[in-house]
CSV table of C-alpha atoms in Angstrom, one decimal:
chain,number,residue,atom,x,y,z
Q,1,UNK,CA,119.7,132.1,109.1
Q,2,UNK,CA,118.5,128.6,108.3
Q,3,UNK,CA,117.5,128.4,104.6
Q,4,UNK,CA,117.1,125.9,101.8
Q,5,UNK,CA,117.6,127.2,98.3
Q,6,UNK,CA,116.5,125.4,95.1
Q,7,UNK,CA,117.7,127.7,92.3
Q,8,UNK,CA,115.6,126.2,89.5
Q,9,UNK,CA,111.8,126.6,89.4
Q,10,UNK,CA,111.6,124.3,86.4
Q,11,UNK,CA,113.9,121.7,84.9
Q,12,UNK,CA,112.9,120.3,81.6
Q,13,UNK,CA,114.6,117.2,80.1
Q,14,UNK,CA,114.0,114.5,77.6
Q,15,UNK,CA,113.4,110.9,78.6
Q,16,UNK,CA,116.7,109.1,79.1
Q,17,UNK,CA,118.7,112.2,79.8
Q,18,UNK,CA,120.5,112.7,83.2
Q,19,UNK,CA,118.8,114.8,85.8
Q,20,UNK,CA,120.3,116.9,88.6
Q,21,UNK,CA,118.0,119.0,90.8
Q,22,UNK,CA,120.1,121.4,92.9
Q,23,UNK,CA,119.7,122.1,96.6
Q,24,UNK,CA,121.8,124.3,98.8
Q,25,UNK,CA,121.3,124.9,102.5
Q,26,UNK,CA,122.4,127.2,105.2
Q,27,UNK,CA,122.5,125.8,108.8
Q,28,UNK,CA,124.9,126.2,111.6
Q,29,UNK,CA,124.8,122.7,113.0
Q,30,UNK,CA,124.6,119.2,111.6
Q,31,UNK,CA,121.4,119.0,109.6
Q,32,UNK,CA,119.4,116.1,108.2
Q,33,UNK,CA,118.6,116.6,104.5
Q,34,UNK,CA,115.6,115.2,102.7
Q,35,UNK,CA,114.0,115.2,99.3
Q,36,UNK,CA,110.2,115.2,99.1
Q,37,UNK,CA,108.2,114.6,95.9
Q,38,UNK,CA,104.7,115.5,94.9
Q,39,UNK,CA,103.3,113.8,91.8
Q,40,UNK,CA,100.3,115.3,90.0
Q,41,UNK,CA,97.1,115.0,92.2
Q,42,UNK,CA,99.0,113.2,95.0
Q,43,UNK,CA,100.1,114.2,98.4
Q,44,UNK,CA,103.6,115.3,99.4
Q,45,UNK,CA,105.8,112.2,100.2
Q,46,UNK,CA,109.3,111.5,101.3
Q,47,UNK,CA,111.6,110.4,98.5
Q,48,UNK,CA,114.8,109.9,100.3
Q,49,UNK,CA,116.9,111.1,103.2
Q,50,UNK,CA,120.7,111.6,103.3
Q,51,UNK,CA,121.3,109.4,106.4
Q,52,UNK,CA,119.8,106.4,104.6
Q,53,UNK,CA,122.3,106.7,101.7
Q,54,UNK,CA,119.9,104.7,99.5
Q,55,UNK,CA,118.7,104.9,95.9
Q,56,UNK,CA,114.9,105.3,95.5
Q,57,UNK,CA,113.3,105.0,92.1
Q,58,UNK,CA,116.9,105.4,90.6
Q,59,UNK,CA,117.4,108.7,92.5
Q,60,UNK,CA,120.4,109.4,94.7
Q,61,UNK,CA,121.5,112.4,96.7
Q,62,UNK,CA,124.8,113.0,98.5
Q,63,UNK,CA,125.3,115.5,101.3
Q,64,UNK,CA,128.3,117.7,100.6
Q,65,UNK,CA,129.0,119.6,103.8
Q,66,UNK,CA,131.8,121.6,102.3
Q,67,UNK,CA,129.6,123.0,99.6
Q,68,UNK,CA,126.4,122.8,101.8
Q,69,UNK,CA,124.6,121.0,99.0
Q,70,UNK,CA,122.3,118.0,98.6
Q,71,UNK,CA,121.7,117.7,94.9
Q,72,UNK,CA,119.3,115.0,93.6
Q,73,UNK,CA,120.5,113.0,90.7
Q,74,UNK,CA,119.2,110.3,88.3
Q,75,UNK,CA,121.2,109.0,85.4
Q,76,UNK,CA,118.3,108.4,83.1
Q,77,UNK,CA,115.0,110.3,83.5
Q,78,UNK,CA,111.7,108.6,82.9
Q,79,UNK,CA,108.4,110.3,82.1
Q,80,UNK,CA,106.9,109.1,85.4
Q,81,UNK,CA,109.6,111.2,87.2
Q,82,UNK,CA,107.7,114.3,86.2
Q,83,UNK,CA,106.7,115.9,89.5
Q,84,UNK,CA,107.4,118.7,92.0
Q,85,UNK,CA,110.5,118.1,94.1
Q,86,UNK,CA,111.2,119.8,97.4
Q,87,UNK,CA,114.5,119.7,99.3
Q,88,UNK,CA,114.1,120.0,103.1
Q,89,UNK,CA,116.3,120.4,106.1
Q,90,UNK,CA,115.6,119.2,109.6
Q,91,UNK,CA,117.4,120.8,112.5
Q,92,UNK,CA,116.9,121.7,116.1
Q,93,UNK,CA,115.5,125.2,116.5
Q,94,UNK,CA,113.9,127.2,119.2
Q,95,UNK,CA,112.8,125.2,122.2
Q,96,UNK,CA,115.0,122.3,121.1
Q,97,UNK,CA,112.4,120.7,118.9
Q,98,UNK,CA,113.2,119.6,115.4
Q,99,UNK,CA,111.4,121.1,112.4
Q,100,UNK,CA,111.5,120.8,108.7
Q,101,UNK,CA,112.4,123.8,106.5
Q,102,UNK,CA,111.5,123.4,102.8
Q,103,UNK,CA,112.9,124.9,99.7
Q,104,UNK,CA,110.6,126.5,97.1
Q,105,UNK,CA,110.6,123.4,95.0
Q,106,UNK,CA,111.7,122.5,91.4
Q,107,UNK,CA,109.2,121.2,88.9
Q,108,UNK,CA,110.8,118.4,86.8
Q,109,UNK,CA,109.2,117.9,83.4
Q,110,UNK,CA,110.4,114.8,81.5
Q,111,UNK,CA,109.4,114.9,77.8
Q,112,UNK,CA,109.0,111.8,75.6
E,1,UNK,CA,97.6,101.8,104.4
E,2,UNK,CA,96.7,104.5,106.9
E,3,UNK,CA,96.8,108.1,105.7
E,4,UNK,CA,96.4,111.5,107.1
E,5,UNK,CA,92.9,112.9,106.5
E,6,UNK,CA,92.0,116.5,106.0
E,7,UNK,CA,88.7,118.4,105.4
E,8,UNK,CA,87.5,120.3,103.6
E,9,UNK,CA,89.6,119.8,100.5
E,10,UNK,CA,88.6,123.3,99.2
E,11,UNK,CA,87.3,126.3,101.0
E,12,UNK,CA,86.3,129.7,99.5
E,13,UNK,CA,85.5,132.5,101.9
E,14,UNK,CA,85.2,136.2,102.0
E,15,UNK,CA,87.7,138.3,103.9
E,16,UNK,CA,86.8,138.9,107.5
E,17,UNK,CA,85.0,135.6,107.8
E,18,UNK,CA,86.1,132.7,110.0
E,19,UNK,CA,87.3,129.4,108.6
E,20,UNK,CA,88.3,126.2,110.2
E,21,UNK,CA,90.3,123.2,108.9
E,22,UNK,CA,90.3,119.7,110.4
E,23,UNK,CA,93.1,117.1,110.4
E,24,UNK,CA,93.0,113.5,111.5
E,25,UNK,CA,96.5,112.1,111.8
E,26,UNK,CA,97.6,108.5,111.3
E,27,UNK,CA,96.6,106.5,114.4
E,28,UNK,CA,99.3,106.3,117.0
E,29,UNK,CA,101.2,109.3,115.7
E,30,UNK,CA,102.0,111.6,118.6
E,31,UNK,CA,103.3,114.5,116.6
E,32,UNK,CA,101.1,116.6,114.4
E,33,UNK,CA,102.1,119.5,112.2
E,34,UNK,CA,100.2,122.3,110.3
E,35,UNK,CA,102.0,123.9,107.3
E,36,UNK,CA,101.0,126.7,105.0
E,37,UNK,CA,102.1,126.6,101.4
E,38,UNK,CA,101.7,129.8,99.4
E,39,UNK,CA,101.7,129.3,95.6
E,40,UNK,CA,105.2,129.0,94.3
E,41,UNK,CA,106.8,128.3,97.7
E,42,UNK,CA,107.5,125.3,99.8
E,43,UNK,CA,105.5,124.4,102.9
E,44,UNK,CA,106.2,126.5,106.0
E,45,UNK,CA,105.5,125.2,109.5
E,46,UNK,CA,102.8,127.1,111.4
E,47,UNK,CA,102.4,124.9,114.5
E,48,UNK,CA,103.7,121.6,115.9
E,49,UNK,CA,101.9,119.5,118.5
E,50,UNK,CA,103.4,116.8,120.7
E,51,UNK,CA,100.3,114.9,121.8
E,52,UNK,CA,98.0,117.7,123.0
E,53,UNK,CA,100.7,120.3,123.7
E,54,UNK,CA,101.9,123.0,121.3
E,55,UNK,CA,105.8,122.7,121.1
E,56,UNK,CA,106.4,125.2,118.3
E,57,UNK,CA,104.0,128.0,117.1
E,58,UNK,CA,106.7,130.6,116.4
E,59,UNK,CA,105.4,131.2,112.8
E,60,UNK,CA,101.7,131.1,113.7
E,61,UNK,CA,100.1,134.6,113.3
E,62,UNK,CA,98.5,134.4,116.7
E,63,UNK,CA,96.3,137.5,116.3
E,64,UNK,CA,94.1,135.6,113.8
E,65,UNK,CA,95.2,132.0,113.8
E,66,UNK,CA,94.6,129.4,116.4
E,67,UNK,CA,95.2,125.7,116.6
E,68,UNK,CA,94.1,123.0,119.0
E,69,UNK,CA,94.5,119.3,119.5
E,70,UNK,CA,92.4,118.8,122.6
E,71,UNK,CA,92.6,115.0,123.0
E,72,UNK,CA,95.9,114.6,121.4
E,73,UNK,CA,94.4,113.0,118.3
E,74,UNK,CA,92.7,115.1,115.6
E,75,UNK,CA,93.3,118.8,115.3
E,76,UNK,CA,91.6,122.0,114.1
E,77,UNK,CA,93.3,125.1,112.6
E,78,UNK,CA,91.1,128.3,112.7
E,79,UNK,CA,91.5,131.6,111.0
E,80,UNK,CA,89.4,134.6,112.2
E,81,UNK,CA,89.2,136.9,110.5
E,82,UNK,CA,90.5,135.7,107.2
E,83,UNK,CA,92.5,138.1,105.0
E,84,UNK,CA,93.3,138.0,101.3
E,85,UNK,CA,96.9,137.1,102.0
E,86,UNK,CA,95.7,133.9,103.8
E,87,UNK,CA,94.9,132.3,100.4
E,88,UNK,CA,97.1,129.2,100.4
E,89,UNK,CA,97.2,125.4,100.7
E,90,UNK,CA,97.1,124.3,104.3
E,91,UNK,CA,98.8,121.0,104.9
E,92,UNK,CA,98.6,118.7,107.9
E,93,UNK,CA,101.3,116.1,108.6
E,94,UNK,CA,101.9,113.6,111.4
E,95,UNK,CA,104.8,111.4,112.6
E,96,UNK,CA,105.2,108.8,115.3
E,97,UNK,CA,107.5,111.0,117.3
E,98,UNK,CA,109.3,114.3,117.1
E,99,UNK,CA,112.8,113.1,116.4
E,100,UNK,CA,113.9,111.5,113.2
E,101,UNK,CA,110.6,110.0,112.2
E,102,UNK,CA,109.2,110.4,108.8
E,103,UNK,CA,106.4,113.0,108.4
E,104,UNK,CA,103.3,111.8,106.4
E,105,UNK,CA,101.3,114.5,104.7
E,106,UNK,CA,97.6,114.9,104.2
E,107,UNK,CA,96.1,116.0,100.9
E,108,UNK,CA,95.7,119.6,102.1
E,109,UNK,CA,93.0,122.2,102.2
E,110,UNK,CA,93.1,124.9,99.5
E,111,UNK,CA,91.8,128.2,100.9
E,112,UNK,CA,90.8,131.0,98.7
E,113,UNK,CA,89.9,134.3,100.4
E,114,UNK,CA,87.9,136.8,98.2
C-alpha cells in the first residue's frame, strides 16, 4: 500500500542547531516526493520537491530510493522555521490520475 | 498574487444537519482538489476535478458527501447529514493541470459537528 510515514510528531531544537525531519515512503513505482510547510495562521504551501534538487530557505532533501526516504535537513535552524512540515508523495493511482498522499506531519519548534 | 478562496472559514453544526463549503480556485487552474484533514493527521484527498469532471472520488463517502464543479470554475462540497466524525478541516487546492503542477491550497474550512 502507498504510504508516507513521518515518525516524529514533534521535533524541538535550539536556534542554530541542525535539523532533520524524517520521511519514509512506500510506493511501488517511481514517486515524486515533496515537502509542504504550514506556518502559524498561514495556508499549506509547497516548500520543495525532489526533482528540483534545490535549497529553499536553507532546507534540502535528498530522495534515497534504496532506503525509501526523503528526509528534510537544515544545518542551522532559525526561529522562523517553526512550523508544521508535511512530507507528501505523488504517484499514479486508480484511473491513471496522479494524487498526493501526505504524511501525518512533524511540528518543528525552534527555541531561542 | 492570486490565491485559492474558501468560505466559510469556520462552521459549527449539529449532527444530522446539512453543511456546504465553497471553493474558488486560482483563475485558469483546471484541476481542483478537496481534502479532509482530521486533527493530528495529514490532508487526505476526497475528490479531484479536471475542469467540471470528477476524475477521482475513491475516498469520498458518497452516501453523505457530494461535490460539484458545474462550470469548471468554483466548487461546492456538501455533507448531508453531518456526523460527529466529520469534524475536521476541509481544504481546497487547485493546480494548472493534473500532472506535475504545484497545488496551491486555500485557508480551509474548519467544521465542528456537535
